[in-house]
CSV table of C-alpha atoms and ligand atoms in Angstrom, one decimal:
chain,number,residue,atom,x,y,z
A,1,MET,CA,173.4,117.1,23.6
A,2,ARG,CA,172.0,116.5,27.2
A,3,LEU,CA,174.3,118.6,29.6
A,4,VAL,CA,174.2,120.6,32.9
A,5,LEU,CA,176.7,123.6,33.9
A,6,LEU,CA,176.8,122.6,37.5
A,7,GLY,CA,178.8,125.3,40.1
A,8,PRO,CA,178.6,127.9,42.7
A,9,PRO,CA,177.1,131.5,41.3
A,10,GLY,CA,180.3,133.5,39.6
A,11,ALA,CA,181.5,130.1,37.9
A,12,GLY,CA,180.7,131.7,34.4
A,13,LYS,CA,177.4,129.3,34.1
A,14,GLY,CA,175.8,131.7,31.9
A,15,THR,CA,178.6,132.5,29.5
A,16,GLN,CA,179.9,129.7,28.7
A,17,ALA,CA,175.8,128.7,28.2
A,18,LYS,CA,175.5,130.6,25.7
A,19,VAL,CA,178.5,130.5,24.2
A,20,LEU,CA,177.9,126.9,23.6
A,21,SER,CA,174.3,127.4,22.7
A,22,ASN,CA,175.4,129.5,20.0
A,23,LYS,CA,178.3,127.6,18.3
A,24,LEU,CA,176.1,124.4,19.3
A,25,ASN,CA,172.5,125.7,18.0
A,26,LEU,CA,171.4,123.9,21.5
A,27,PRO,CA,168.3,125.3,23.4
A,28,HIS,CA,169.8,127.3,26.2
A,29,ILE,CA,167.6,127.2,29.3
A,30,SER,CA,168.2,129.1,32.8
A,31,THR,CA,165.9,129.2,35.8
A,32,GLY,CA,167.9,132.0,36.7
A,33,ASP,CA,166.8,134.2,33.6
A,34,ILE,CA,163.9,132.2,33.3
A,35,PHE,CA,162.4,134.1,37.1
A,36,ARG,CA,164.0,137.2,36.5
A,37,GLU,CA,161.9,137.5,33.8
A,38,THR,CA,159.0,136.4,35.3
A,39,LYS,CA,160.1,138.3,37.8
A,40,LYS,CA,160.1,141.3,35.3
A,41,SER,CA,156.4,141.0,34.6
A,42,GLY,CA,155.1,142.5,38.2
A,43,SER,CA,152.8,139.4,38.5
A,44,GLU,CA,152.2,137.7,41.9
A,45,LEU,CA,154.6,134.5,41.1
A,46,GLY,CA,157.4,137.1,39.6
A,47,LYS,CA,157.1,139.1,43.4
A,48,LYS,CA,157.5,136.1,45.3
A,49,LEU,CA,160.0,135.0,43.1
A,50,GLY,CA,161.9,137.9,43.3
A,51,GLU,CA,162.0,137.8,46.9
A,52,TYR,CA,163.3,134.9,47.5
A,53,MET,CA,166.1,135.8,45.0
A,54,ASP,CA,166.8,139.5,46.4
A,55,SER,CA,167.4,137.6,49.6
A,56,GLY,CA,170.2,135.2,48.0
A,57,ALA,CA,167.6,132.1,49.0
A,58,LEU,CA,166.8,129.7,46.7
A,59,VAL,CA,163.5,129.0,45.0
A,60,PRO,CA,161.4,126.4,46.8
A,61,ASP,CA,161.5,123.1,44.3
A,62,ASP,CA,157.9,122.8,43.4
A,63,ILE,CA,158.0,126.3,41.9
A,64,VAL,CA,161.6,125.0,39.3
A,65,ASN,CA,160.8,122.2,39.1
A,66,GLU,CA,157.1,122.6,37.7
A,67,ILE,CA,158.7,125.6,35.5
A,68,VAL,CA,161.5,123.5,34.2
A,69,THR,CA,159.1,120.4,33.5
A,70,GLU,CA,157.1,122.8,31.7
A,71,ARG,CA,159.9,123.8,29.7
A,72,LEU,CA,161.7,120.0,28.9
A,73,SER,CA,158.3,118.9,27.3
A,74,LYS,CA,158.7,121.1,24.4
A,75,ASP,CA,159.6,119.6,20.5
A,76,ASP,CA,162.8,121.1,20.6
A,77,ILE,CA,164.2,119.2,23.7
A,78,ARG,CA,163.7,116.4,22.1
A,79,ASP,CA,165.5,117.3,18.7
A,80,SER,CA,168.2,119.1,19.9
A,81,GLY,CA,169.0,118.3,23.5
A,82,PHE,CA,169.9,121.8,25.6
A,83,ILE,CA,172.1,122.9,28.2
A,84,LEU,CA,170.8,123.5,31.5
A,85,ASP,CA,172.7,126.5,33.6
A,86,GLY,CA,171.4,126.7,36.9
A,87,TYR,CA,169.2,124.1,37.3
A,88,PRO,CA,169.4,121.3,39.7
A,89,ARG,CA,170.3,122.7,42.1
A,90,THR,CA,169.0,121.0,45.4
A,91,SER,CA,169.2,117.0,45.6
A,92,LYS,CA,165.5,117.0,45.1
A,93,GLN,CA,165.8,119.0,41.7
A,94,ALA,CA,168.1,116.1,40.3
A,95,GLU,CA,165.8,113.5,40.9
A,96,ALA,CA,162.8,115.6,39.2
A,97,LEU,CA,164.7,116.2,36.5
A,98,ASP,CA,165.8,112.6,36.3
A,99,LYS,CA,162.5,111.3,36.7
A,100,GLY,CA,161.5,114.1,33.6
A,101,LEU,CA,164.3,113.0,31.4
A,102,GLU,CA,163.4,109.2,31.6
A,103,SER,CA,159.6,109.6,31.1
A,104,ILE,CA,160.4,110.7,27.8
A,105,GLY,CA,163.3,108.3,26.9
A,106,LEU,CA,165.9,110.8,27.0
A,107,ASP,CA,168.8,110.7,29.9
A,108,LEU,CA,171.9,113.6,30.5
A,109,ASN,CA,175.1,112.8,28.8
A,110,PHE,CA,177.0,115.2,31.2
A,111,VAL,CA,177.0,117.0,34.0
A,112,ILE,CA,179.8,119.9,34.0
A,113,TYR,CA,181.1,120.4,37.0
A,114,MET,CA,183.0,124.4,36.6
A,115,LYS,CA,185.5,124.3,40.0
A,116,THR,CA,186.4,127.3,41.0
A,117,SER,CA,188.1,129.4,43.9
A,118,LYS,CA,185.6,132.1,46.0
A,119,ASP,CA,188.3,134.9,45.1
A,120,THR,CA,187.3,135.0,41.7
A,121,ILE,CA,183.7,134.3,42.0
A,122,LEU,CA,183.8,137.4,44.4
A,123,ALA,CA,185.4,139.4,42.0
A,124,ARG,CA,183.4,138.3,38.7
A,125,LEU,CA,179.8,138.7,40.8
A,126,THR,CA,180.6,141.9,42.4
A,127,GLY,CA,182.2,143.1,39.0
A,128,ARG,CA,178.9,142.2,37.2
A,129,ARG,CA,176.9,144.9,35.4
A,130,ILE,CA,173.8,143.7,33.1
A,131,CYS,CA,172.5,145.9,29.9
A,132,LYS,CA,168.8,147.1,31.0
A,133,ALA,CA,167.9,146.6,27.5
A,134,CYS,CA,169.1,144.0,25.7
A,135,GLY,CA,170.9,142.5,28.9
A,136,SER,CA,174.8,141.9,27.4
A,137,ILE,CA,176.8,141.3,30.0
A,138,PHE,CA,180.1,143.6,30.9
A,139,HIS,CA,182.3,143.8,34.0
A,140,ILE,CA,184.5,147.2,35.5
A,141,LYS,CA,187.4,145.6,35.1
A,142,ASN,CA,187.6,141.8,32.7
A,143,ILE,CA,184.6,143.4,30.0
A,144,PRO,CA,184.5,146.9,30.2
A,145,PRO,CA,182.6,149.1,28.0
A,146,LYS,CA,183.3,151.5,26.2
A,147,LYS,CA,181.6,154.3,28.4
A,148,GLU,CA,181.3,153.7,31.6
A,149,ASN,CA,177.8,152.3,32.7
A,150,VAL,CA,176.0,152.2,29.3
A,151,CYS,CA,175.6,149.2,26.9
A,152,ASP,CA,178.2,148.9,23.8
A,153,TYR,CA,175.6,147.2,21.8
A,154,CYS,CA,172.6,149.3,22.4
A,155,GLU,CA,173.4,152.0,24.7
A,156,GLY,CA,171.3,151.4,27.2
A,157,GLY,CA,172.0,151.7,31.1
A,158,LEU,CA,174.1,149.0,32.8
A,159,TYR,CA,173.0,147.9,36.1
A,160,GLN,CA,174.3,145.6,38.9
A,161,ARG,CA,172.0,143.0,40.2
A,162,ASP,CA,170.3,143.1,43.2
A,163,ASP,CA,172.0,139.4,44.5
A,164,ASP,CA,175.5,140.1,43.1
A,165,LYS,CA,176.0,142.9,45.8
A,166,GLU,CA,178.5,141.3,48.2
A,167,ASP,CA,176.2,140.6,51.1
A,168,THR,CA,174.0,138.8,48.7
A,169,VAL,CA,176.6,136.8,47.1
A,170,LEU,CA,178.5,135.7,50.3
A,171,LYS,CA,174.5,134.5,51.3
A,172,ARG,CA,174.2,132.7,48.1
A,173,LEU,CA,177.8,131.2,48.1
A,174,LYS,CA,176.6,129.9,51.7
A,175,VAL,CA,173.3,128.5,50.3
A,176,TYR,CA,175.6,126.7,47.3
A,177,ASP,CA,178.0,125.3,49.6
A,178,GLU,CA,175.0,123.7,51.7
A,179,GLN,CA,172.6,123.1,49.5
A,180,THR,CA,174.2,122.3,45.6
A,181,ARG,CA,177.6,121.1,46.5
A,182,GLU,CA,176.0,117.7,47.6
A,183,LEU,CA,174.8,117.0,43.9
A,184,ILE,CA,179.1,116.2,43.1
A,185,ASP,CA,178.5,113.3,44.6
A,186,TYR,CA,175.5,112.5,43.7
A,187,TYR,CA,176.9,112.8,40.4
A,188,LYS,CA,180.4,111.1,40.6
A,189,GLU,CA,178.2,107.9,41.3
A,190,LYS,CA,176.0,108.0,38.5
A,191,ASN,CA,179.1,109.4,36.9
A,192,THR,CA,178.0,112.0,34.6
A,193,LEU,CA,180.3,114.2,36.1
A,194,LYS,CA,183.4,116.1,34.2
A,195,THR,CA,185.4,118.5,36.4
A,196,VAL,CA,186.8,121.3,34.3
A,197,SER,CA,188.0,124.9,35.7
A,198,GLY,CA,185.4,127.8,36.2
A,199,ASP,CA,188.9,129.9,36.6
A,200,LEU,CA,189.6,129.9,33.9
A,201,ASP,CA,188.6,132.7,31.2
A,202,VAL,CA,185.6,132.2,28.9
A,203,ARG,CA,188.0,131.7,25.3
A,204,GLN,CA,190.3,128.8,27.5
A,205,LEU,CA,187.3,127.2,28.9
A,206,TYR,CA,185.6,127.0,25.9
A,207,ASP,CA,188.4,125.4,23.9
A,208,VAL,CA,188.7,122.4,27.1
A,209,LEU,CA,185.1,121.6,26.7
A,210,PHE,CA,185.6,121.7,22.8
A,211,GLU,CA,188.2,119.5,23.1
A,212,LEU,CA,186.2,116.8,26.4
A,213,PHE,CA,183.1,116.9,24.2
A,214,GLY,CA,185.6,115.9,21.3
A,215,ARG,CA,186.9,112.8,23.0
A,216,GLU,CA,183.5,112.0,23.9
A,217,GLY,CA,182.3,111.7,20.1
A,218,LEU,CA,179.3,114.3,21.2
A,219,LEU,CA,180.4,116.9,18.5
B,1,AMP,P1,171.3,132.3,39.3
B,1,AMP,O1,171.2,133.7,38.1
B,1,AMP,O2,171.0,131.3,37.9
B,1,AMP,O3,172.4,132.8,39.5
B,1,AMP,O4,169.5,132.6,39.2
B,1,AMP,C1,169.0,133.5,39.8
B,1,AMP,C2,168.3,133.3,41.9
B,1,AMP,O5,167.1,132.4,41.4
B,1,AMP,C3,168.8,132.7,42.2
B,1,AMP,O6,169.9,133.1,43.4
B,1,AMP,C4,168.1,131.3,43.1
B,1,AMP,O7,167.5,132.6,44.2
B,1,AMP,C5,167.5,131.8,41.8
B,1,AMP,N1,167.5,130.1,41.2
B,1,AMP,C6,167.7,129.8,39.7
B,1,AMP,N2,167.7,129.0,39.6
B,1,AMP,C7,167.0,128.4,40.4
B,1,AMP,C8,166.9,126.7,41.1
B,1,AMP,N3,167.1,125.7,40.0
B,1,AMP,N4,166.4,126.2,42.5
B,1,AMP,C9,166.0,126.9,43.4
B,1,AMP,N5,166.5,128.5,42.7
B,1,AMP,C10,166.7,129.3,41.7
């Protein structure tokens, strides 16, 4: 299966992509995760990426497209498909993705648009906490760790992503409105868009998606 998860920051794309990737054995490609890893490495590219990310701006298309094209050229993609999470985010990226897939004889099955309210987004992102050691995701209200600021799985310390602070979240939403929202029309015209509610909790949305995949003969 070849899927794109589309939606504003805080729609739950990453969480849903992880669950689907485990259940369906699909490679999960998150540009945000790739960039955070590169930033952690401290390389020159990592520093440059960090400047864009920490301010809530998008990384320039040419850098993003190169990284994704390289990832999509690996063998596992042809064999099992993929879930793209956080890419494409601009029409230039969507066009590059179409071209890249076409060149290897593939296309997308679906683009899942996770339509989400602003209240849900703000509550989810500003309350999100991540384990420094293993990357597990918690939420101060919805998925609180047993011990405050300590990971349930590996006892690592929890932190808040710089770009999950309220000011930056608002900036990210503005950027989303200006640059990513147009992709909804782009995919609607191509008839690949399926709209679901990002306000549902993880389990409910998972059930909705499985029902959809079943109906479309993809399971
Ligand atoms: P995410 O974890 O998907 O919210 O991404 C975190 C940050 O990484 C974003 O706010 C952007 O700065 C950058 N980023 C991730 N994916 C992309 C993309 N497809 N295009 C441009 N910037 C991106």
